mmCIF file of C-alpha atoms in Angstrom:
data_model
loop_
_atom_site.group_PDB
_atom_site.id
_atom_site.type_symbol
_atom_site.label_atom_id
_atom_site.label_comp_id
_atom_site.label_asym_id
_atom_site.label_seq_id
_atom_site.Cartn_x
_atom_site.Cartn_y
_atom_site.Cartn_z
ATOM 1 C CA UNK A 1 -15.291 -11.365 9.252
ATOM 2 C CA UNK A 2 -11.899 -12.576 8.150
ATOM 3 C CA UNK A 3 -9.383 -10.159 6.674
ATOM 4 C CA UNK A 4 -7.268 -10.571 3.560
ATOM 5 C CA UNK A 5 -5.271 -13.768 3.621
ATOM 6 C CA UNK A 6 -2.234 -14.724 1.575
ATOM 7 C CA UNK A 7 -0.392 -17.974 1.082
ATOM 8 C CA UNK A 8 2.247 -19.077 1.400
ATOM 9 C CA UNK A 9 3.634 -16.643 3.972
ATOM 10 C CA UNK A 10 7.194 -17.514 3.004
ATOM 11 C CA UNK A 11 8.538 -18.955 -0.213
ATOM 12 C CA UNK A 12 12.094 -19.833 -1.105
ATOM 13 C CA UNK A 13 12.674 -20.511 -4.786
ATOM 14 C CA UNK A 14 15.761 -21.378 -6.739
ATOM 15 C CA UNK A 15 16.534 -19.040 -9.577
ATOM 16 C CA UNK A 16 14.630 -20.129 -12.647
ATOM 17 C CA UNK A 17 11.751 -21.743 -10.796
ATOM 18 C CA UNK A 18 8.138 -20.669 -11.237
ATOM 19 C CA UNK A 19 6.138 -19.546 -8.184
ATOM 20 C CA UNK A 20 2.449 -18.912 -7.539
ATOM 21 C CA UNK A 21 1.245 -16.618 -4.761
ATOM 22 C CA UNK A 22 -2.357 -16.696 -3.621
ATOM 23 C CA UNK A 23 -4.594 -13.958 -2.249
ATOM 24 C CA UNK A 24 -8.028 -14.347 -0.650
ATOM 25 C CA UNK A 25 -9.637 -10.896 -0.415
ATOM 26 C CA UNK A 26 -12.330 -9.784 1.982
ATOM 27 C CA UNK A 27 -15.676 -11.151 0.854
ATOM 28 C CA UNK A 28 -17.583 -8.584 -1.177
ATOM 29 C CA UNK A 29 -14.570 -6.460 -2.051
ATOM 30 C CA UNK A 30 -14.665 -5.786 -5.758
ATOM 31 C CA UNK A 31 -11.204 -4.215 -5.961
ATOM 32 C CA UNK A 32 -8.011 -6.236 -5.574
ATOM 33 C CA UNK A 33 -4.466 -4.899 -5.787
ATOM 34 C CA UNK A 34 -1.032 -6.535 -5.842
ATOM 35 C CA UNK A 35 2.042 -4.683 -4.610
ATOM 36 C CA UNK A 36 5.747 -5.501 -4.406
ATOM 37 C CA UNK A 37 7.649 -4.219 -1.381
ATOM 38 C CA UNK A 38 11.432 -4.288 -1.350
ATOM 39 C CA UNK A 39 13.293 -4.104 1.940
ATOM 40 C CA UNK A 40 13.184 -0.606 3.392
ATOM 41 C CA UNK A 41 10.852 0.715 0.706
ATOM 42 C CA UNK A 42 7.158 1.445 0.406
ATOM 43 C CA UNK A 43 4.819 -0.856 -1.520
ATOM 44 C CA UNK A 44 5.024 -0.494 -5.311
ATOM 45 C CA UNK A 45 1.868 -1.063 -7.363
ATOM 46 C CA UNK A 46 1.894 -4.098 -9.627
ATOM 47 C CA UNK A 47 -1.633 -4.671 -10.899
ATOM 48 C CA UNK A 48 -5.329 -4.041 -10.210
ATOM 49 C CA UNK A 49 -8.477 -6.120 -10.669
ATOM 50 C CA UNK A 50 -12.068 -4.966 -10.553
ATOM 51 C CA UNK A 51 -14.012 -8.184 -10.156
ATOM 52 C CA UNK A 52 -12.402 -10.541 -12.686
ATOM 53 C CA UNK A 53 -11.232 -7.770 -15.018
ATOM 54 C CA UNK A 54 -7.584 -6.750 -14.864
ATOM 55 C CA UNK A 55 -7.889 -3.003 -15.416
ATOM 56 C CA UNK A 56 -4.295 -1.984 -14.821
ATOM 57 C CA UNK A 57 -1.138 -4.036 -15.109
ATOM 58 C CA UNK A 58 1.214 -1.134 -15.647
ATOM 59 C CA UNK A 59 3.335 -2.007 -12.620
ATOM 60 C CA UNK A 60 4.248 -5.559 -13.590
ATOM 61 C CA UNK A 61 8.062 -5.479 -13.991
ATOM 62 C CA UNK A 62 8.280 -7.891 -16.898
ATOM 63 C CA UNK A 63 6.342 -10.457 -18.892
ATOM 64 C CA UNK A 64 7.500 -13.055 -16.372
ATOM 65 C CA UNK A 65 4.853 -11.660 -14.016
ATOM 66 C CA UNK A 66 1.261 -12.707 -14.565
ATOM 67 C CA UNK A 67 -1.826 -12.234 -12.392
ATOM 68 C CA UNK A 68 -5.349 -13.586 -12.630
ATOM 69 C CA UNK A 69 -8.643 -13.448 -10.776
ATOM 70 C CA UNK A 70 -10.853 -15.741 -12.838
ATOM 71 C CA UNK A 71 -13.990 -15.726 -10.688
ATOM 72 C CA UNK A 72 -13.659 -12.273 -9.201
ATOM 73 C CA UNK A 73 -12.590 -13.414 -5.742
ATOM 74 C CA UNK A 74 -9.320 -15.320 -5.187
ATOM 75 C CA UNK A 75 -6.336 -14.009 -7.117
ATOM 76 C CA UNK A 76 -3.016 -15.600 -8.024
ATOM 77 C CA UNK A 77 0.212 -13.816 -8.875
ATOM 78 C CA UNK A 78 2.555 -16.006 -10.869
ATOM 79 C CA UNK A 79 6.213 -15.329 -11.463
ATOM 80 C CA UNK A 80 7.929 -17.410 -14.093
ATOM 81 C CA UNK A 81 11.669 -18.136 -14.206
ATOM 82 C CA UNK A 82 12.321 -16.263 -10.963
ATOM 83 C CA UNK A 83 15.368 -14.030 -10.691
ATOM 84 C CA UNK A 84 17.172 -12.762 -7.593
ATOM 85 C CA UNK A 85 15.776 -9.277 -8.134
ATOM 86 C CA UNK A 86 12.280 -10.723 -7.644
ATOM 87 C CA UNK A 87 13.079 -11.247 -3.948
ATOM 88 C CA UNK A 88 10.623 -9.048 -2.048
ATOM 89 C CA UNK A 89 7.426 -9.120 -0.030
ATOM 90 C CA UNK A 90 4.347 -9.395 -2.241
ATOM 91 C CA UNK A 91 1.296 -7.730 -0.727
ATOM 92 C CA UNK A 92 -2.300 -8.152 -1.715
ATOM 93 C CA UNK A 93 -4.963 -5.615 -0.783
ATOM 94 C CA UNK A 94 -8.701 -5.430 -1.315
ATOM 95 C CA UNK A 95 -11.220 -2.646 -1.025
ATOM 96 C CA UNK A 96 -14.658 -1.482 -1.996
ATOM 97 C CA UNK A 97 -14.693 0.010 -5.472
ATOM 98 C CA UNK A 98 -13.809 3.679 -5.651
ATOM 99 C CA UNK A 99 -15.189 5.215 -8.814
ATOM 100 C CA UNK A 100 -15.820 8.871 -8.012
ATOM 101 C CA UNK A 101 -13.411 11.626 -7.033
ATOM 102 C CA UNK A 102 -14.970 12.300 -3.665
ATOM 103 C CA UNK A 103 -15.717 8.698 -2.842
ATOM 104 C CA UNK A 104 -12.581 6.917 -1.787
ATOM 105 C CA UNK A 105 -11.961 3.841 0.312
ATOM 106 C CA UNK A 106 -9.111 2.480 2.340
ATOM 107 C CA UNK A 107 -7.335 -0.656 1.260
ATOM 108 C CA UNK A 108 -7.129 -3.712 3.507
ATOM 109 C CA UNK A 109 -3.827 -5.515 3.239
ATOM 110 C CA UNK A 110 -2.916 -9.138 3.726
ATOM 111 C CA UNK A 111 0.180 -10.209 5.688
ATOM 112 C CA UNK A 112 2.202 -10.633 2.512
ATOM 113 C CA UNK A 113 4.296 -13.407 1.005
ATOM 114 C CA UNK A 114 8.028 -13.040 1.509
ATOM 115 C CA UNK A 115 9.725 -14.444 -1.595
ATOM 116 C CA UNK A 116 13.420 -15.229 -1.487
ATOM 117 C CA UNK A 117 15.100 -16.301 -4.701
ATOM 118 C CA UNK A 118 18.420 -18.074 -4.208
ATOM 119 C CA UNK B 1 7.858 4.721 -9.094
ATOM 120 C CA UNK B 2 6.934 6.215 -5.733
ATOM 121 C CA UNK B 3 5.371 9.632 -5.640
ATOM 122 C CA UNK B 4 5.561 10.472 -1.966
ATOM 123 C CA UNK B 5 8.732 11.553 -0.261
ATOM 124 C CA UNK B 6 8.644 11.274 3.483
ATOM 125 C CA UNK B 7 10.594 13.201 5.998
ATOM 126 C CA UNK B 8 12.289 12.284 8.226
ATOM 127 C CA UNK B 9 13.365 8.818 7.114
ATOM 128 C CA UNK B 10 13.705 7.832 10.764
ATOM 129 C CA UNK B 11 12.459 9.367 14.002
ATOM 130 C CA UNK B 12 13.328 8.346 17.542
ATOM 131 C CA UNK B 13 11.395 9.779 20.513
ATOM 132 C CA UNK B 14 10.474 9.043 24.118
ATOM 133 C CA UNK B 15 7.085 7.790 25.180
ATOM 134 C CA UNK B 16 4.712 10.674 25.793
ATOM 135 C CA UNK B 17 6.305 12.955 23.210
ATOM 136 C CA UNK B 18 4.614 13.953 19.970
ATOM 137 C CA UNK B 19 5.792 12.617 16.617
ATOM 138 C CA UNK B 20 5.446 14.531 13.356
ATOM 139 C CA UNK B 21 6.016 13.003 9.945
ATOM 140 C CA UNK B 22 5.839 14.854 6.647
ATOM 141 C CA UNK B 23 4.978 13.749 3.143
ATOM 142 C CA UNK B 24 5.485 15.641 -0.106
ATOM 143 C CA UNK B 25 4.183 14.612 -3.493
ATOM 144 C CA UNK B 26 4.500 15.768 -7.066
ATOM 145 C CA UNK B 27 1.233 15.420 -8.979
ATOM 146 C CA UNK B 28 -2.420 16.211 -8.308
ATOM 147 C CA UNK B 29 -4.345 13.907 -6.021
ATOM 148 C CA UNK B 30 -7.932 13.110 -5.007
ATOM 149 C CA UNK B 31 -7.012 12.024 -1.491
ATOM 150 C CA UNK B 32 -4.074 11.142 0.713
ATOM 151 C CA UNK B 33 -3.961 8.196 3.074
ATOM 152 C CA UNK B 34 -1.610 7.230 5.894
ATOM 153 C CA UNK B 35 -0.761 3.618 6.703
ATOM 154 C CA UNK B 36 1.248 1.975 9.454
ATOM 155 C CA UNK B 37 3.289 -1.182 9.082
ATOM 156 C CA UNK B 38 4.857 -3.335 11.735
ATOM 157 C CA UNK B 39 5.844 -6.956 11.850
ATOM 158 C CA UNK B 40 2.947 -7.885 14.058
ATOM 159 C CA UNK B 41 0.000 -6.501 12.119
ATOM 160 C CA UNK B 42 1.222 -5.848 8.589
ATOM 161 C CA UNK B 43 0.081 -2.726 6.737
ATOM 162 C CA UNK B 44 -2.906 -1.029 8.360
ATOM 163 C CA UNK B 45 -4.877 2.017 7.248
ATOM 164 C CA UNK B 46 -4.825 4.927 9.715
ATOM 165 C CA UNK B 47 -6.617 7.875 8.170
ATOM 166 C CA UNK B 48 -7.813 9.287 4.841
ATOM 167 C CA UNK B 49 -8.027 12.979 3.957
ATOM 168 C CA UNK B 50 -9.667 14.199 0.769
ATOM 169 C CA UNK B 51 -8.177 16.876 -1.454
ATOM 170 C CA UNK B 52 -10.849 19.381 -0.426
ATOM 171 C CA UNK B 53 -10.100 18.898 3.280
ATOM 172 C CA UNK B 54 -7.341 20.672 5.197
ATOM 173 C CA UNK B 55 -7.259 18.843 8.517
ATOM 174 C CA UNK B 56 -8.597 15.670 9.998
ATOM 175 C CA UNK B 57 -8.438 14.041 13.432
ATOM 176 C CA UNK B 58 -8.775 10.466 14.586
ATOM 177 C CA UNK B 59 -7.990 9.719 18.218
ATOM 178 C CA UNK B 60 -4.348 10.686 18.804
ATOM 179 C CA UNK B 61 -3.782 11.265 15.083
ATOM 180 C CA UNK B 62 -3.961 14.603 13.317
ATOM 181 C CA UNK B 63 -3.439 14.898 9.580
ATOM 182 C CA UNK B 64 -3.087 18.091 7.587
ATOM 183 C CA UNK B 65 -3.097 18.523 3.835
ATOM 184 C CA UNK B 66 -1.844 21.527 1.881
ATOM 185 C CA UNK B 67 -2.571 20.935 -1.791
ATOM 186 C CA UNK B 68 -0.949 24.233 -2.820
ATOM 187 C CA UNK B 69 2.354 22.994 -1.366
ATOM 188 C CA UNK B 70 1.639 19.353 -2.269
ATOM 189 C CA UNK B 71 2.400 18.253 1.263
ATOM 190 C CA UNK B 72 0.817 16.496 4.219
ATOM 191 C CA UNK B 73 1.802 15.895 7.806
ATOM 192 C CA UNK B 74 0.864 13.237 10.325
ATOM 193 C CA UNK B 75 1.019 14.113 14.014
ATOM 194 C CA UNK B 76 0.828 11.430 16.658
ATOM 195 C CA UNK B 77 0.270 12.927 20.095
ATOM 196 C CA UNK B 78 1.301 11.373 23.410
ATOM 197 C CA UNK B 79 3.171 8.568 21.683
ATOM 198 C CA UNK B 80 3.361 5.054 23.111
ATOM 199 C CA UNK B 81 5.892 2.280 22.644
ATOM 200 C CA UNK B 82 3.210 0.432 20.662
ATOM 201 C CA UNK B 83 3.326 3.227 18.048
ATOM 202 C CA UNK B 84 6.766 1.983 16.980
ATOM 203 C CA UNK B 85 6.356 1.121 13.292
ATOM 204 C CA UNK B 86 6.948 2.377 9.763
ATOM 205 C CA UNK B 87 4.495 5.006 8.565
ATOM 206 C CA UNK B 88 3.660 5.493 4.886
ATOM 207 C CA UNK B 89 1.742 8.179 3.090
ATOM 208 C CA UNK B 90 -0.101 7.111 -0.038
ATOM 209 C CA UNK B 91 -1.549 9.476 -2.613
ATOM 210 C CA UNK B 92 -4.838 8.458 -4.157
ATOM 211 C CA UNK B 93 -5.891 9.328 -7.666
ATOM 212 C CA UNK B 94 -8.916 8.324 -9.679
ATOM 213 C CA UNK B 95 -7.782 6.754 -12.951
ATOM 214 C CA UNK B 96 -9.548 5.450 -16.046
ATOM 215 C CA UNK B 97 -8.453 2.539 -18.137
ATOM 216 C CA UNK B 98 -8.614 2.403 -21.936
ATOM 217 C CA UNK B 99 -12.158 1.082 -21.715
ATOM 218 C CA UNK B 100 -13.298 4.072 -19.682
ATOM 219 C CA UNK B 101 -13.719 2.249 -16.359
ATOM 220 C CA UNK B 102 -12.726 4.354 -13.358
ATOM 221 C CA UNK B 103 -10.770 3.040 -10.403
ATOM 222 C CA UNK B 104 -8.811 4.467 -7.506
ATOM 223 C CA UNK B 105 -5.061 3.931 -7.379
ATOM 224 C CA UNK B 106 -2.651 4.520 -4.481
ATOM 225 C CA UNK B 107 1.014 5.446 -4.792
ATOM 226 C CA UNK B 108 3.055 4.966 -1.629
ATOM 227 C CA UNK B 109 6.001 6.903 -0.266
ATOM 228 C CA UNK B 110 9.151 5.330 1.108
ATOM 229 C CA UNK B 111 8.062 5.656 4.706
ATOM 230 C CA UNK B 112 9.238 7.012 8.039
ATOM 231 C CA UNK B 113 10.535 4.595 10.658
ATOM 232 C CA UNK B 114 9.267 5.698 14.075
ATOM 233 C CA UNK B 115 10.807 4.337 17.255
ATOM 234 C CA UNK B 116 9.167 5.212 20.565
ATOM 235 C CA UNK B 117 11.301 4.397 23.593
ATOM 236 C CA UNK B 118 9.511 3.421 26.827
#
């Protein structure tokens, strides 16, 4: 079946604008993650959903960042009043739920949305 | 914050040679995963090794894990030009939120840039 898809692939925003980034996970994947990847760095965790519940939002940099997954499938990451430091690639990943120490699953990543704030 | 530190930051080899990348981490883990990222295919899972395993193989890949030294290595044998990419280790840990729901969380390193010359 189809992999994780993200849209738009590229977004240019003027400083102060609001943006919305969309993620379509693999069908049946309960877990959904958002990451921020700066140039030359590894992905940094932003937030995690299990179905529609946001279980961890410890990585969101500020209250300008907001994520939702209202029906437990598609997710949207919204950034309000964008700043230049928000420029990065935003990655979405989905996986089967991993709820026991010896039972772990790989994450499947989308192509990312490259956000440039000017 | 990123837990994994990868070494070297960049590696340049000839086709046919072996490539070894190392990853060190600071806290306890349940598993360690390696991912590859290139512009063509995005971030792709390569291999997962659990904390009670010491070595794992998959095709031309060999991963070792030493939990006493908090380190892992990824060996790619008989490298090909198509192996050119950034390689990331990611430590996996089972977490619980305030409501007691368990979920797996990955923390990525900064990556090793591998260049394989034809």
